Short mmCIF file of C-alpha atoms and ligand atoms in Angstrom, two decimals:
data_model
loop_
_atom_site.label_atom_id
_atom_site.label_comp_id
_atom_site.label_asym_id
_atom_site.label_seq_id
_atom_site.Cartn_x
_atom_site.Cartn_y
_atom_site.Cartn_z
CA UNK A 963 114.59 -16.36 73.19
CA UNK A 964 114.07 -13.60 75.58
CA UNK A 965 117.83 -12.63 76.23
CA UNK A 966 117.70 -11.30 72.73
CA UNK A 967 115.86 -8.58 73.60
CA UNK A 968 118.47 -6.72 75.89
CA UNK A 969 121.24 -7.67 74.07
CA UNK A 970 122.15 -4.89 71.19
CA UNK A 971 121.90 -6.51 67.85
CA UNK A 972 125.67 -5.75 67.00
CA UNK A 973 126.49 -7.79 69.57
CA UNK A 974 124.18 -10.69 68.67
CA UNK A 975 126.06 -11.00 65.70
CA UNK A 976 129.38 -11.89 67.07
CA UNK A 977 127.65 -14.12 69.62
CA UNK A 978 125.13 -15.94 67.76
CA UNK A 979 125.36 -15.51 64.10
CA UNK A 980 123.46 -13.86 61.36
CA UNK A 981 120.31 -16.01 61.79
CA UNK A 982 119.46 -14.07 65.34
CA UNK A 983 120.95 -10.41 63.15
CA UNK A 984 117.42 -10.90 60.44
CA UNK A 985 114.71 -11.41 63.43
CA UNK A 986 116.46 -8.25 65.16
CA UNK A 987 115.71 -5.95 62.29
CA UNK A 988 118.58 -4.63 59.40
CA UNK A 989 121.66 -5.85 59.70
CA UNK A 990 123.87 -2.62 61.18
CA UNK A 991 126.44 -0.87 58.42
CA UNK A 992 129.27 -2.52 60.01
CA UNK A 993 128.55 -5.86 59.18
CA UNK A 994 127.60 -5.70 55.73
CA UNK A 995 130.54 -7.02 53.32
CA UNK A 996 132.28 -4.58 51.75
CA UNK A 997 130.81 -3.91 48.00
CA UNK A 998 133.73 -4.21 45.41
CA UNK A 999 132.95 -2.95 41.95
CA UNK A 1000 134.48 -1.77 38.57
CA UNK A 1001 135.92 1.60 38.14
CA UNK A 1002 134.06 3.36 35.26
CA UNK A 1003 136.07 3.46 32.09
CA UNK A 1004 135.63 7.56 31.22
CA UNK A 1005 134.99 10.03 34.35
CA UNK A 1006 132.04 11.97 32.94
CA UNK A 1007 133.25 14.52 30.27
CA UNK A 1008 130.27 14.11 28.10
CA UNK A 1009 132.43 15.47 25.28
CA UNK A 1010 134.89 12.43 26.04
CA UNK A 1011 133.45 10.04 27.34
CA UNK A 1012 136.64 7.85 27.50
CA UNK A 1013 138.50 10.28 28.54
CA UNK A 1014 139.67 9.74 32.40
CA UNK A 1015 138.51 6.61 34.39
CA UNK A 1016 136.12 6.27 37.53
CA UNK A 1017 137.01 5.31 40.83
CA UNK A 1018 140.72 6.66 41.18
CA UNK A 1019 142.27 9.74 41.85
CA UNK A 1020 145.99 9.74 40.78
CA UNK A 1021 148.40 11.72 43.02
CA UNK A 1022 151.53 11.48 41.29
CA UNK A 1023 152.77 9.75 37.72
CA UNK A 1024 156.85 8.83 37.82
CA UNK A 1025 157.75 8.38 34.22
CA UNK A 1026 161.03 7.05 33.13
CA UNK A 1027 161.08 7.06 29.45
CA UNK A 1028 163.23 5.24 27.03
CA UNK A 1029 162.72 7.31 23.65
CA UNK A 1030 164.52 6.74 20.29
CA UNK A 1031 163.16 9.36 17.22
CA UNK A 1032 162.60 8.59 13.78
CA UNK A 1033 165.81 7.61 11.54
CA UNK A 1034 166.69 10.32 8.54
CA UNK A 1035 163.81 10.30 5.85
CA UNK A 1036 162.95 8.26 3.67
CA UNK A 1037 162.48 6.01 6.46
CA UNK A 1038 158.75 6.43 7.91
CA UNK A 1039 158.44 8.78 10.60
CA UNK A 1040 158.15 6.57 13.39
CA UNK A 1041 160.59 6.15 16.59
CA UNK A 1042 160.25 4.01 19.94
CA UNK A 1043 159.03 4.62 23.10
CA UNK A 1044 159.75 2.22 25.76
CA UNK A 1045 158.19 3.32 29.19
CA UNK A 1046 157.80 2.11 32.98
CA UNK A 1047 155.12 4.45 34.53
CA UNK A 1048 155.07 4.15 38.58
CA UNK A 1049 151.62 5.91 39.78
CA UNK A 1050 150.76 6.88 42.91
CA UNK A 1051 146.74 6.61 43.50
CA UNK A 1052 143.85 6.74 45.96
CA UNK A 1053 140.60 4.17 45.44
CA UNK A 1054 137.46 6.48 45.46
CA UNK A 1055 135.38 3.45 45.60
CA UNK A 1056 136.24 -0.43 46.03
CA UNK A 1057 137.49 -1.52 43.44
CA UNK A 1058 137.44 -5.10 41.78
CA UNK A 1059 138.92 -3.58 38.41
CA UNK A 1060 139.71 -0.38 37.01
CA UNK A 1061 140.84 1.65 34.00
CA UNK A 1062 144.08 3.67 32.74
CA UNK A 1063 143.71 5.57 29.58
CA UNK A 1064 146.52 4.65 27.26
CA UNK A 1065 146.02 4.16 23.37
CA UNK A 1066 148.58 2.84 20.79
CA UNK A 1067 151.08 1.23 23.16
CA UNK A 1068 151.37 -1.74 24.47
CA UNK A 1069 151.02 -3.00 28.21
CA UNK A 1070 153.93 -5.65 29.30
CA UNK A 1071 153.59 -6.27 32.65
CA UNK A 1072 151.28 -4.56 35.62
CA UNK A 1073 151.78 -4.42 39.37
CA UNK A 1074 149.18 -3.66 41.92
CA UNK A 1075 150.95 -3.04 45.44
CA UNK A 1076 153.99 -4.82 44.04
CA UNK A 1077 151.80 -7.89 43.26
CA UNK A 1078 151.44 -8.99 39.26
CA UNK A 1079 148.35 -8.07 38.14
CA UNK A 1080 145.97 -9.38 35.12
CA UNK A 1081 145.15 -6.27 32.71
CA UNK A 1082 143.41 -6.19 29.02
CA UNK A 1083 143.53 -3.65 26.28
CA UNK A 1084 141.19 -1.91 24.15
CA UNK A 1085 141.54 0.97 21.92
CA UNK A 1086 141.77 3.89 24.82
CA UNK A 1087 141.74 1.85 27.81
CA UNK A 1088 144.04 -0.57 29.68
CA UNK A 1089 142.06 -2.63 32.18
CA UNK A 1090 143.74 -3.71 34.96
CA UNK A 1091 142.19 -6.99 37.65
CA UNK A 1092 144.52 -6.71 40.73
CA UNK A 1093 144.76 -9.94 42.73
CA UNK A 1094 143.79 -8.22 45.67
CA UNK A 1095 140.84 -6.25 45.48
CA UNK A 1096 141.69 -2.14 46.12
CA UNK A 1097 139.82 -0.58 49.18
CA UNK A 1098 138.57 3.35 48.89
CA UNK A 1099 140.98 5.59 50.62
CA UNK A 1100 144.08 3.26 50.73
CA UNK A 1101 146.49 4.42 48.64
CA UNK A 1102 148.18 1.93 45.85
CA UNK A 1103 151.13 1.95 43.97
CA UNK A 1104 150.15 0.57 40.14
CA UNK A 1105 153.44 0.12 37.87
CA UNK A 1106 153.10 -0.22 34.18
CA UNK A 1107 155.83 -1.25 31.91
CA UNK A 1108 154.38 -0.36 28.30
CA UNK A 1109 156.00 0.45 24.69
CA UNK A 1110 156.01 0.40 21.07
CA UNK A 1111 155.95 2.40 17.80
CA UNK A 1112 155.29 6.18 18.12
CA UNK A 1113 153.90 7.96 14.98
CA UNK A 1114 151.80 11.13 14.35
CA UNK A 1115 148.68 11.03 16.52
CA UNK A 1116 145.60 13.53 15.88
CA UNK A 1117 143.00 14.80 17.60
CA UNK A 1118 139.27 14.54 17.20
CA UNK A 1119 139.82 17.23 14.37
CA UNK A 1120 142.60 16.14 13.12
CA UNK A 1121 145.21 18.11 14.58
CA UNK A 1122 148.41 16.42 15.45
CA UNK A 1123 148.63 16.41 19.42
CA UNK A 1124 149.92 13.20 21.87
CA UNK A 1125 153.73 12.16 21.64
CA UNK A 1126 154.01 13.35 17.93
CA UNK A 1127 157.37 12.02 16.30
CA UNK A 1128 159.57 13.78 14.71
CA UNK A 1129 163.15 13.46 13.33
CA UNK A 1130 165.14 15.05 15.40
CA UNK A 1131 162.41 13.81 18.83
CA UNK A 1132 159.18 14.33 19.09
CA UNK A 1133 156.72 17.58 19.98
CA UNK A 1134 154.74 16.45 23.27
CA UNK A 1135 151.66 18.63 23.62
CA UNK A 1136 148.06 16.82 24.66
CA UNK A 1137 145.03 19.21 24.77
CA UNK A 1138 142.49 18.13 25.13
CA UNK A 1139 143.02 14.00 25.85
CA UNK A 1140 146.53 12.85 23.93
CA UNK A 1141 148.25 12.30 27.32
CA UNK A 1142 147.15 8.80 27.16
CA UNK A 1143 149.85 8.63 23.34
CA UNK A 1144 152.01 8.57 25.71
CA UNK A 1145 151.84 7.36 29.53
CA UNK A 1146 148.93 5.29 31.40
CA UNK A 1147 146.97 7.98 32.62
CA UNK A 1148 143.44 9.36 34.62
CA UNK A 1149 143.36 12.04 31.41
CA UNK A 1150 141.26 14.08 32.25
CA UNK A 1151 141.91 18.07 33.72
CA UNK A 1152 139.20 17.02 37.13
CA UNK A 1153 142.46 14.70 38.32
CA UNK A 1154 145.47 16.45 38.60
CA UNK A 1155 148.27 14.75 39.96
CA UNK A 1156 152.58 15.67 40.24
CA UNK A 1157 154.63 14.72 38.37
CA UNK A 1158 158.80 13.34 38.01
CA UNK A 1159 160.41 12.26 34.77
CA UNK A 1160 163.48 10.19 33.76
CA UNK A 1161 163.80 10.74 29.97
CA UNK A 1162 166.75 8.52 28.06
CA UNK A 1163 167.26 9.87 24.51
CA UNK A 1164 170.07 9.32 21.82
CA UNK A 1165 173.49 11.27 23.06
CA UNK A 1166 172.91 14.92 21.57
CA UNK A 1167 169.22 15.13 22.60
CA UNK A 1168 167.42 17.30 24.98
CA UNK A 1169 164.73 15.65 26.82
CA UNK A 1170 162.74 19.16 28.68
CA UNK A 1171 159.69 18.42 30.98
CA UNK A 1172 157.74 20.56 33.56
CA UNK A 1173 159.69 21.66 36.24
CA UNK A 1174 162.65 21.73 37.15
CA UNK A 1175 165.84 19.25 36.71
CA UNK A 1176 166.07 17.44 39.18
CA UNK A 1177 169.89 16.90 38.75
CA UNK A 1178 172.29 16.87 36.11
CA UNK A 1179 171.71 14.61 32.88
CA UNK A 1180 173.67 11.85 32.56
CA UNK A 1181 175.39 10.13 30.04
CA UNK A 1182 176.42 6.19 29.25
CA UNK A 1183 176.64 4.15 26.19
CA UNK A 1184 175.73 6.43 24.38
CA UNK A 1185 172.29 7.84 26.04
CA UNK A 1186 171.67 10.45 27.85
CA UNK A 1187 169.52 10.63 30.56
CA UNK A 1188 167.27 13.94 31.77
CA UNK A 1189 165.83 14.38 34.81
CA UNK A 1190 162.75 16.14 35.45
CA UNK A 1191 160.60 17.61 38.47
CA UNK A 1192 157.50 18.97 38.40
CA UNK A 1193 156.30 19.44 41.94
CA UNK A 1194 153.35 21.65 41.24
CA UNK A 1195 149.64 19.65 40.56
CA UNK A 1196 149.02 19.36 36.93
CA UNK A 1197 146.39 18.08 34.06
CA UNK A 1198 147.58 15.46 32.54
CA UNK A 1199 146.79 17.80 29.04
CA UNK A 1200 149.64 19.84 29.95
CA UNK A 1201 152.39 17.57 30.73
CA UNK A 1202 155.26 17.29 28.24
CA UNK A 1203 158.42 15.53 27.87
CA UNK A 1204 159.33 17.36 24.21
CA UNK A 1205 162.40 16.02 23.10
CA UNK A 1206 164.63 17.64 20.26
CA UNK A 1207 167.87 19.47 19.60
CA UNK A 1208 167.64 22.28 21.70
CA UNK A 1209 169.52 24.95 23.17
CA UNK A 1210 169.31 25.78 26.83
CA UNK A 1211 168.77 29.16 28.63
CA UNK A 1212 168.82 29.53 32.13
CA UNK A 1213 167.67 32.71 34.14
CA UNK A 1214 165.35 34.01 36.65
CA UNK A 1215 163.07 36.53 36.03
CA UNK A 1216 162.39 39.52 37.67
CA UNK A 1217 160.05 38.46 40.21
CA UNK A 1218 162.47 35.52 41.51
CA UNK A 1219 160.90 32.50 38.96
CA UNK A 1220 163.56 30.30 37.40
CA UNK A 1221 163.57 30.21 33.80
CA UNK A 1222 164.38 27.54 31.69
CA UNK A 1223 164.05 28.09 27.62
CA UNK A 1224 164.74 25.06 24.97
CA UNK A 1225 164.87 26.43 21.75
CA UNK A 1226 165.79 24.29 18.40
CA UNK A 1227 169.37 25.73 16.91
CA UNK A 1228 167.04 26.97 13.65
CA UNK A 1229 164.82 29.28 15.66
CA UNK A 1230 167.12 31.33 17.75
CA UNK A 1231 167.12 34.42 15.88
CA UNK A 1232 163.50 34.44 15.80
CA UNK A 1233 161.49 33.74 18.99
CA UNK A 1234 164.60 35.86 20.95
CA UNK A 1235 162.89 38.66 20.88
CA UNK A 1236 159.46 38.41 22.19
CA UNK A 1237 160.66 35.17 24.51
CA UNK A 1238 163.02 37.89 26.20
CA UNK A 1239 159.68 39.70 27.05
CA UNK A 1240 158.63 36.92 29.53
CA UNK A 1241 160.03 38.70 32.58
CA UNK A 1242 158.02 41.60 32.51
CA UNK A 1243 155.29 39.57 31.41
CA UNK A 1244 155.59 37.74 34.45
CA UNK A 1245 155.44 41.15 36.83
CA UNK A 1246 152.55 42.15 34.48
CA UNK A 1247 150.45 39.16 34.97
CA UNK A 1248 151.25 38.99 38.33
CA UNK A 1249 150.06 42.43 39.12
CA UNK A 1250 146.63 41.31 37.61
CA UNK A 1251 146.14 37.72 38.75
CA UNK A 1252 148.18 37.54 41.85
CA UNK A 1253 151.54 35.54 42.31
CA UNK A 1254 152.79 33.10 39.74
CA UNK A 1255 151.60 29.68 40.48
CA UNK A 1256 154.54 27.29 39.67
CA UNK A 1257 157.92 26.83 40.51
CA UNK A 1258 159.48 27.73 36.79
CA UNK A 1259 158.77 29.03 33.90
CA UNK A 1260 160.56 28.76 30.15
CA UNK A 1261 159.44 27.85 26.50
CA UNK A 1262 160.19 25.22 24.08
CA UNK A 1263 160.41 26.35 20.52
CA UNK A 1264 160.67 23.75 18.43
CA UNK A 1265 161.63 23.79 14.71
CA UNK A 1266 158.85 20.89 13.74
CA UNK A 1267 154.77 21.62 13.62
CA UNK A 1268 152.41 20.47 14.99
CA UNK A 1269 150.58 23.97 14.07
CA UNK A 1270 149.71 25.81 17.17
CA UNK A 1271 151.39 27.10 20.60
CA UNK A 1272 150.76 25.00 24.03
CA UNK A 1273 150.50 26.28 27.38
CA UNK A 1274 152.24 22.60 28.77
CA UNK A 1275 152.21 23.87 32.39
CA UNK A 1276 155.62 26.07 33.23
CA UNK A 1277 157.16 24.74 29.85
CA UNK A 1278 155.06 26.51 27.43
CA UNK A 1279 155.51 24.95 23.76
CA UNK A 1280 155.93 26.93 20.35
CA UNK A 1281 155.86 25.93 16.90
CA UNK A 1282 158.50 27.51 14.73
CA UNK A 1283 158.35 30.77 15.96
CA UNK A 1284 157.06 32.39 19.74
CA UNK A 1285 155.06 35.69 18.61
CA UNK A 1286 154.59 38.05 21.19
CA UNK A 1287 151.01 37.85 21.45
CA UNK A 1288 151.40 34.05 21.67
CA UNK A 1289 154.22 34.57 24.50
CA UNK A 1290 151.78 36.52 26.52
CA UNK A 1291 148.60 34.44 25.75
CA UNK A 1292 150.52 30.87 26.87
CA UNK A 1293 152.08 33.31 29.58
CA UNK A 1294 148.49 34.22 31.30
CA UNK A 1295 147.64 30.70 30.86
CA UNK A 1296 149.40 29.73 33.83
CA UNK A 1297 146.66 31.28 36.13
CA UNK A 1298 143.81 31.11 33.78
CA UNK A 1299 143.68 27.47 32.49
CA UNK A 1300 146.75 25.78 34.32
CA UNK A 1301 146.39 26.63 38.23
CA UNK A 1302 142.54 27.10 37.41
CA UNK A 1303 141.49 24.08 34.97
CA UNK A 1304 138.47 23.62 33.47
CA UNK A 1305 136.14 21.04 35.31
CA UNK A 1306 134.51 19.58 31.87
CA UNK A 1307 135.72 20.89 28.72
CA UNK A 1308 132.75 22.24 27.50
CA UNK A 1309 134.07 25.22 30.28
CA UNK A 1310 137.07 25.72 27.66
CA UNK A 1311 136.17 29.10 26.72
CA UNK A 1312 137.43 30.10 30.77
CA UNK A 1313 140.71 29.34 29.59
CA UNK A 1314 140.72 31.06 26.30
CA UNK A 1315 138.70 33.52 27.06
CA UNK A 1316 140.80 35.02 29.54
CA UNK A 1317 144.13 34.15 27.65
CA UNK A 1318 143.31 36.06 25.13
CA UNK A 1319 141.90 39.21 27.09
CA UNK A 1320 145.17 39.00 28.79
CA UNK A 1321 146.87 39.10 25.21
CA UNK A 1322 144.32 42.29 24.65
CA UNK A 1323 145.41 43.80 27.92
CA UNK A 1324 149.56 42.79 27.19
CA UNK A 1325 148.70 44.84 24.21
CA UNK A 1326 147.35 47.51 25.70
CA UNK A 1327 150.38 47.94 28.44
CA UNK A 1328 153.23 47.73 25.63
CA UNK A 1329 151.00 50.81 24.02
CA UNK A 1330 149.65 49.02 21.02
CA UNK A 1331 145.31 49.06 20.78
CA UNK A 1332 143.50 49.45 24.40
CA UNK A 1333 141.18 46.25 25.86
CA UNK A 1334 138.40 48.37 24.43
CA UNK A 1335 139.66 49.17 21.41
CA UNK A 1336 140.16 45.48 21.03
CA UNK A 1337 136.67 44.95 21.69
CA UNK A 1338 135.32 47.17 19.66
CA UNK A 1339 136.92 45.72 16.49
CA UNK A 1340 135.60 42.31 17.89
CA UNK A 1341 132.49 43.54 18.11
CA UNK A 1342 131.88 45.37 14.65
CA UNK A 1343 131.73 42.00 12.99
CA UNK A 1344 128.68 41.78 11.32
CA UNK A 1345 125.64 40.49 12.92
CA UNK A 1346 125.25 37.97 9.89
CA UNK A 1347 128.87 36.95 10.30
CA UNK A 1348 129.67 33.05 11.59
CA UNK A 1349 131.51 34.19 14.11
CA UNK A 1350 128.69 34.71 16.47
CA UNK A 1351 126.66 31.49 15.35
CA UNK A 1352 128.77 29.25 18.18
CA UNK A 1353 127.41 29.02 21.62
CA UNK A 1354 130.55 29.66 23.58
CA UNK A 1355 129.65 27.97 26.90
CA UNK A 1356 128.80 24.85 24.86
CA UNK A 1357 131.22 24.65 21.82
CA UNK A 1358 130.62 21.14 21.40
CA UNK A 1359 134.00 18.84 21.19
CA UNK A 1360 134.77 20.04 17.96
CA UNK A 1361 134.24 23.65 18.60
CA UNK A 1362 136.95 23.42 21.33
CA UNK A 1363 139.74 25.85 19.77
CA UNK A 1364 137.12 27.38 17.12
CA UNK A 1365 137.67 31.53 17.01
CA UNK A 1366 134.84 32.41 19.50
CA UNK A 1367 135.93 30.66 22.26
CA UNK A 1368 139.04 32.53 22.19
CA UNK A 1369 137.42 36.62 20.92
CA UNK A 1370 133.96 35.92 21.97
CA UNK A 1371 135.67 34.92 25.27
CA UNK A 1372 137.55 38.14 25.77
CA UNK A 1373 134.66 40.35 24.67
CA UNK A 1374 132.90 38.38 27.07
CA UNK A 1375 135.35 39.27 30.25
CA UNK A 1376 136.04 43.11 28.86
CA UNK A 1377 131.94 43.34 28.79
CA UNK A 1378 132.23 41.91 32.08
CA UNK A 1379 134.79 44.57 33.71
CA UNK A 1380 132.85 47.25 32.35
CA UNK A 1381 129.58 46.30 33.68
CA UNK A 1382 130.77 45.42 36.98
CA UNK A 1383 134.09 47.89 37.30
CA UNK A 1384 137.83 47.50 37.23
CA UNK A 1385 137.90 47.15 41.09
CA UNK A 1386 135.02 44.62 41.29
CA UNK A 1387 136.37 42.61 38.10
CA UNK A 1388 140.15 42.38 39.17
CA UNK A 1389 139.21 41.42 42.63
CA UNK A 1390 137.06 38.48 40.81
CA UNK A 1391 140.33 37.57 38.72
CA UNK A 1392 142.35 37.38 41.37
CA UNK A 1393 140.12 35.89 43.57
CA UNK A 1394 139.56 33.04 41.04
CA UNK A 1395 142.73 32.17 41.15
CA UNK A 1396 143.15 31.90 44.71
CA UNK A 1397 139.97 30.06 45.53
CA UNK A 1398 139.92 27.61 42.58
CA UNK A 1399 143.99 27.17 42.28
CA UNK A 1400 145.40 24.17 42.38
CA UNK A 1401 141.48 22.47 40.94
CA UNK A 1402 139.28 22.81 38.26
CA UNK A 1403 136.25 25.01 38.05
CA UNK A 1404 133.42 25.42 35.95
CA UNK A 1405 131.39 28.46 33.86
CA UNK A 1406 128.67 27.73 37.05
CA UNK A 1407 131.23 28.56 39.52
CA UNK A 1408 132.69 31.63 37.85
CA UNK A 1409 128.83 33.30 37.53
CA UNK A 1410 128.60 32.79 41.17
CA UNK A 1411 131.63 34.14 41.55
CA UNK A 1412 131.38 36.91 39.74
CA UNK A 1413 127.81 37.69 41.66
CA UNK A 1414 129.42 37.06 44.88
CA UNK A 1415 132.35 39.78 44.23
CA UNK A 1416 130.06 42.31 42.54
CA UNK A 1417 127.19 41.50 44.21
CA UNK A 1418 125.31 42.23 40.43
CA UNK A 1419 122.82 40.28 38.95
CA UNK A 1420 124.83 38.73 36.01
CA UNK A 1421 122.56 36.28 35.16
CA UNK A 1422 121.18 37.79 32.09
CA UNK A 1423 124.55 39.05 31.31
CA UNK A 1424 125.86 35.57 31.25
CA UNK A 1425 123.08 34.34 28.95
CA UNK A 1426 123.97 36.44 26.34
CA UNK A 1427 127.12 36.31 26.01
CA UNK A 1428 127.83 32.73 26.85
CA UNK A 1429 124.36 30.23 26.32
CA UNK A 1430 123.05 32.36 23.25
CA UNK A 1431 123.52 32.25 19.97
CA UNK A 1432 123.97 35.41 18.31
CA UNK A 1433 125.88 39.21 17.72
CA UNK A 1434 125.33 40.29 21.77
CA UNK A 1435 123.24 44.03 21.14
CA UNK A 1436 121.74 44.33 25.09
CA UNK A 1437 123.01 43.08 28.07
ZN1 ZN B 1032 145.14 29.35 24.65
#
């Protein structure tokens, strides 16, 4: 067959078939059939491995929400969450199947590109066949209409976190994977997506997300619906759609952010004070990490428990009271934690590290203890104490929110600025938050970063305050 040998083999294919294509040598990329697979059902987190789903990278989540709370006591503490969740997405692979997280609802229905869809569920995951095979880089719309009995969901600890029901609504606050209590969802902080919310509650009820409302709530047969915004990319961790009796305070602070404060009719007194603080909180943590990240700000105190604060991203959430420290702390978080996530959450201390050195420097501008005074008392602990048994860069997934993360954290950035120098170290804040914003980022990248803008040698500084075990002595 000697016209085979001037003709180019990709052309030999479309004139003589694949036969001629295997005596001309491999078959070019173009011709190969595309590869369709399964999407991984956790996207890495080796402390959750369930957490967040392989092959998709959600853009935005459109929740509308249909939420009744629990009726008076002694009936059990359970209400009903109906939900249709419309999510935007991009294939990272080809995709035969692939996974949402979403644990103690109940799929209906499922659309792929506005075609029905066959989907499965197991304890964490919903599994979801499209008819039509997903290529990588098209973008998809998947719509899931889900539901059923909402109750009191804990963490891997034990700490109540997820859509957690109460009588009067429910306390929505998801560190470090309850998203998925809630909505169908790529939980994990390495896919941030935006985000828009349509909450329906009983007439009476305030439904507050992130954001900003995106009109007026409306009212018929006796529901009102709330409308919700929340433009700015997020982790799904620190969405929230708290619902409650709540009173409303709109302002904007002093450097221009709209504020918008929910706070249950039985805290007011309380968390007035220190909540008032949040505009010159705002100029303060600008000055040190560079412009506020989000379009709004605002709390949600809430007269139920679930035990701790949450930053939920521009929304931050209180329980029972908002402390000043705690204002500040969920304040900084916006930068450190929220616009900067952490890529795996073995990297958690990053976030509460520098919350609470922010708290320590808060402190220090309201003239209360200096950074270093703070440290100091951190750091005459005893050596023998348990405090400095945990490994900070490697906390394990039950060492997430254990004391050292949070002081050893701080000590860790104050023994930072001193060895490297308030220019040097502020310049590294700020230039964290503008290289990493909007993404996540991991202990790695802030050692190189912290090299790069000092141009020190950090590495044994880094090893003994973060990967070793131990009261630091030399570093
Ligand atoms: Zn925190």
């Amino acid at each position: 067959m000697p016209a085979r040998r001037s003709v180019p083999s990709i052309l030999a294919i479309t004139a003589t078939g694949i036969a001629i294509v295997a005596l001309c040598g491999p078959a070019p990329a173009l011709a190969a059939p595309p590869q369709y697979g399964a999407g991984a059902d956790g996207i890495g987190d080796p402390y959750f491995p369930l957490a967040g789903n392989g092959g998709t990278d959600v853009v935005h989540y459109d929740l509308d929400l249909d939420y009744t709370p629990a009726a008076p006591a002694p009936a059990p503490l359970e209400g009903r969450l109906d939900g249709v969740a419309t999510i935007d997405l991009v294939p990272t692979q080809n995709l035969s199947r692939f996974n949402l997280d979403l644990r103690g609802l109940t799929a209906t229905e499922v659309t792929v590109a506005g075609k029905p869809a066959t989907f499965t569920q197991t304890e964490n995951e919903l599994v979801i066949t499209p008819t039509k095979k997903v290529k990588a880089g098209k973008s998809t719309q998947v719509v899931v209409t889900y539901g059923g009995t909402t109750t009191q969901p804990t963490d891997i600890e034990g700490a109540l976190y997820g859509w957690v029901t109460t009588r009067d609504g429910a306390m929505v606050v998801s560190e470090p994977d309850g998203s998925a209590t809630w909505f169908p969802v790529n939980d994990h902080p390495t896919d941030k997506a935006t985000y828009s919310f349509e909450i329906t509650v009983p007439d009476g009820l305030v439904a507050v997300a992130n954001g900003l409302p995106s009109g007026p709530a409306t009212t018929v047969d006796g529901k009102t619906t709330w409308y919700w915004d929340a433009p700015d990319a997020m982790a799904p961790y620190l969405a929230t759609a708290s619902v409650g009796d709540y009173v409303i305070d709109e302002y904007v602070a002093a450097n221009g952010t709209p504020i918008f404060d929910a706070v249950d009719p039985a805290r007011l007194g309380d968390p007035s004070a220190a909540l008032a603080l949040t505009s010159d909180m705002l100029v303060f943590f600008e000055g040190l990490y560079g412009p506020y990240p989000f379009n709004s700000y605002g709390a949600i105190v809430d007269d139920d428990s679930v035990g701790y604060a949450l930053e939920t991203q521009t929304r931050s959430f209180f329980s029972r009271t908002a402390r000043e420290g705690t204002v500040a702390h969920e304040l900084a978080h916006q930068w450190m934690g929220n616009q900067v996530s952490p890529a795996r959450w073995a990297d958690i201390w990053l976030n509460e590290g520098w919350a609470t050195y922010s708290q320590w420097m808060w402190t220090e501008h309201r003239g209360g203890d200096t950074a270093q005074a703070s440290f100091d008392a951190y750091l005459s602990i005893p050596a023998d104490d348990a405090e400095w048994e945990l490994v900070i860069a490697d906390p394990g997934p039950l060492g997430l929110f254990l004391n050292p993360v949070y002081d050893r954290g701080a000590a860790t950035l104050h023994a930072l600025r001193v060895e490297i120098g308030d220019d040097a170290f502020f310049d590294l804040a700020r230039t964290w938050v503008e290289r990493f914003g909007g993404r996540t980022a991991s202990t790695a990248d802030f050692i190189a970063l912290s090299e790069e803008v000092s141009g020190a040698h950090l590495e044994d500084f880094f090893q003994v305050w973060l990967y070793t075990s131990g009261k630091p002595t030399d570093w």
